[in-house]
Short mmCIF file of C-alpha atoms in Angstrom, two decimals:
data_model
loop_
_atom_site.label_atom_id
_atom_site.label_comp_id
_atom_site.label_asym_id
_atom_site.label_seq_id
_atom_site.Cartn_x
_atom_site.Cartn_y
_atom_site.Cartn_z
CA MET C 6 -8.64 10.96 -18.55
CA PHE C 7 -6.04 12.86 -16.68
CA LEU C 8 -3.71 14.66 -18.68
CA GLY C 9 -1.11 16.77 -18.24
CA GLU C 10 2.17 16.86 -15.91
CA TYR C 11 2.27 19.22 -12.85
CA SER C 12 4.64 19.76 -9.67
CA HIS C 13 3.81 19.94 -6.50
CA ASN C 14 5.34 19.73 -2.80
CA LEU C 15 5.23 17.14 -0.54
CA ASP C 16 4.08 18.84 3.73
CA LYS C 17 7.04 17.06 6.30
CA LYS C 18 3.79 15.23 7.25
CA GLY C 19 3.87 13.63 3.59
CA ARG C 20 0.78 15.14 2.46
CA LEU C 21 0.60 16.03 -1.73
CA SER C 22 -1.74 18.28 -3.03
CA VAL C 23 -3.47 16.54 -5.50
CA PRO C 24 -4.14 19.14 -9.16
CA VAL C 25 -7.07 20.88 -9.27
CA LYS C 26 -7.94 18.89 -12.71
CA PHE C 27 -7.55 15.39 -11.12
CA ARG C 28 -9.77 16.36 -8.00
CA SER C 29 -13.25 15.67 -9.30
CA GLN C 30 -12.36 12.37 -11.16
CA LEU C 31 -10.34 10.84 -8.15
CA GLY C 32 -13.41 12.73 -5.85
CA SER C 33 -13.05 11.99 -1.99
CA SER C 34 -10.47 8.69 -1.70
CA ALA C 35 -7.94 7.28 -4.46
CA ILE C 36 -6.46 4.11 -4.58
CA VAL C 37 -2.33 4.30 -4.42
CA THR C 38 0.34 1.69 -5.21
CA LYS C 39 3.90 0.79 -6.58
CA GLY C 40 4.08 1.55 -9.74
CA LEU C 41 6.41 0.86 -12.39
CA GLU C 42 9.88 2.25 -12.93
CA GLY C 43 9.66 3.73 -9.42
CA CYS C 44 6.65 6.04 -9.81
CA LEU C 45 3.63 5.55 -7.71
CA PHE C 46 -0.08 4.57 -9.90
CA VAL C 47 -3.08 6.45 -8.67
CA TYR C 48 -6.09 4.99 -9.67
CA PRO C 49 -9.82 6.03 -9.43
CA LYS C 50 -11.26 3.46 -6.79
CA ASP C 51 -13.34 1.96 -9.61
CA SER C 52 -10.89 1.84 -12.04
CA TRP C 53 -8.89 -0.06 -9.63
CA THR C 54 -11.63 -2.61 -8.91
CA GLU C 55 -11.46 -2.95 -12.58
CA MET C 56 -7.66 -3.71 -12.97
CA ALA C 57 -7.32 -5.76 -9.31
CA SER C 58 -10.16 -7.55 -10.31
CA ARG C 59 -8.24 -8.12 -13.78
CA ILE C 60 -4.56 -8.63 -11.73
CA SER C 61 -6.44 -11.21 -10.02
CA GLN C 62 -6.92 -13.45 -12.44
CA LEU C 63 -3.75 -14.23 -13.54
CA PRO C 64 -2.38 -17.67 -13.52
CA ILE C 65 -0.78 -18.03 -9.78
CA SER C 66 1.02 -20.99 -11.68
CA SER C 67 3.45 -18.22 -13.27
CA SER C 68 5.96 -16.47 -10.92
CA ASN C 69 6.14 -13.44 -13.29
CA ALA C 70 2.16 -13.15 -12.65
CA ARG C 71 2.48 -13.94 -8.72
CA ALA C 72 5.73 -11.10 -8.78
CA PHE C 73 3.15 -8.78 -10.35
CA ALA C 74 0.57 -9.51 -8.54
CA ARG C 75 2.14 -8.55 -5.06
CA LEU C 76 3.98 -5.68 -6.54
CA MET C 77 0.24 -3.94 -7.25
CA LEU C 78 -2.08 -5.14 -5.22
CA SER C 79 0.08 -5.96 -1.50
CA GLY C 80 1.63 -2.49 -2.36
CA ALA C 81 -1.75 -0.60 -2.41
CA MET C 82 -3.22 1.77 -0.03
CA GLU C 83 -6.36 4.03 -0.46
CA VAL C 84 -6.09 7.13 0.72
CA GLU C 85 -8.58 9.99 1.35
CA ILE C 86 -8.31 13.27 -0.36
CA ASP C 87 -9.01 15.90 2.26
CA LYS C 88 -10.56 19.03 1.71
CA PHE C 89 -7.62 21.30 0.79
CA GLY C 90 -7.42 18.42 -2.24
CA ARG C 91 -4.26 17.09 0.12
CA ALA C 92 -3.58 13.31 -0.25
CA LEU C 93 -1.03 11.74 2.60
CA LEU C 94 0.77 8.98 0.76
CA PRO C 95 2.20 6.16 2.57
CA SER C 96 5.67 6.03 3.92
CA TYR C 97 6.28 2.87 2.03
CA LEU C 98 4.73 4.15 -0.95
CA ARG C 99 7.27 7.69 -0.36
CA GLU C 100 10.22 5.66 -0.31
CA TYR C 101 9.59 2.94 -2.76
CA ALA C 102 8.84 6.08 -5.44
CA GLY C 103 11.45 7.85 -3.83
CA LEU C 104 9.53 10.99 -3.02
CA GLY C 105 11.41 13.80 -1.64
CA GLU C 106 9.56 17.30 -1.13
CA GLU C 107 9.88 17.67 -4.74
CA ALA C 108 7.20 15.90 -7.08
CA VAL C 109 5.78 15.50 -10.35
CA VAL C 110 2.14 14.83 -11.03
CA ALA C 111 1.11 13.38 -14.08
CA GLY C 112 -1.71 12.74 -15.45
CA VAL C 113 -1.47 8.75 -17.83
CA GLY C 114 -4.69 8.78 -19.03
CA ASN C 115 -6.63 6.33 -17.37
CA ARG C 116 -4.12 6.99 -14.07
CA VAL C 117 -2.21 9.86 -12.14
CA GLU C 118 1.19 8.96 -11.90
CA VAL C 119 3.66 10.67 -8.89
CA TRP C 120 7.07 10.58 -9.42
CA ASP C 121 10.03 12.35 -7.49
CA ARG C 122 10.96 15.51 -9.42
CA LYS C 123 14.15 14.52 -10.44
CA ALA C 124 13.67 10.75 -11.16
CA TRP C 125 10.87 12.22 -13.25
CA GLN C 126 13.23 14.79 -15.68
CA SER C 127 16.03 12.23 -15.67
CA TYR C 128 13.11 8.94 -16.54
CA SER C 129 11.30 11.85 -19.08
CA LYS C 130 14.76 12.92 -20.85
CA ASP C 131 15.83 9.05 -21.51
CA SER C 132 12.12 8.02 -23.13
CA GLU C 133 11.99 11.72 -24.86
CA SER C 134 15.40 10.82 -27.00
CA LYS C 135 14.08 7.21 -27.55
CA ALA C 136 10.48 8.13 -28.89
CA ALA C 137 10.31 7.56 -32.22
CA ASP C 138 12.12 4.04 -31.41
CA ILE C 139 9.03 3.74 -28.60
CA ALA C 140 5.86 4.64 -31.42
CA GLU C 141 7.89 2.58 -33.92
CA SER C 142 7.76 -0.78 -31.89
CA LEU C 143 3.95 0.09 -30.91
CA GLN C 144 2.84 -0.21 -34.29
CA GLU C 145 1.57 -3.39 -34.12
CA TRP C 146 -1.03 -2.16 -31.32
CA GLU C 147 -1.91 1.40 -34.20
CA VAL C 148 -0.95 3.83 -31.63
#
């Protein structure tokens, strides 16, 4: 399980240092894709295979299903994690997430999210102010 929040810088080549605590779970490569709310989602390959399979089973007749599949599947790329624990993020994914030099790498259970630092701060502040309402809305799922 991925947990925690880590601040890391991207180098000039677009490489991001993967937090040490995440490296053993990700292995030597991972799948990075366009996430929601303007971040990137990072999955271990086996978790991604399951996720991609579920997405592929969505009904092609649904425009929302097609749009979601396009976002997640066509936006995905396998990235290698080098011996120094760095992953080169493709430029189209860095642009999608608005990544500058400073990034936040957040563990969110079954995935890792990569955010531009300022976007993360804004998102966190907003969601923290609504935390009680969000928790109440999830009651039906027994969260």
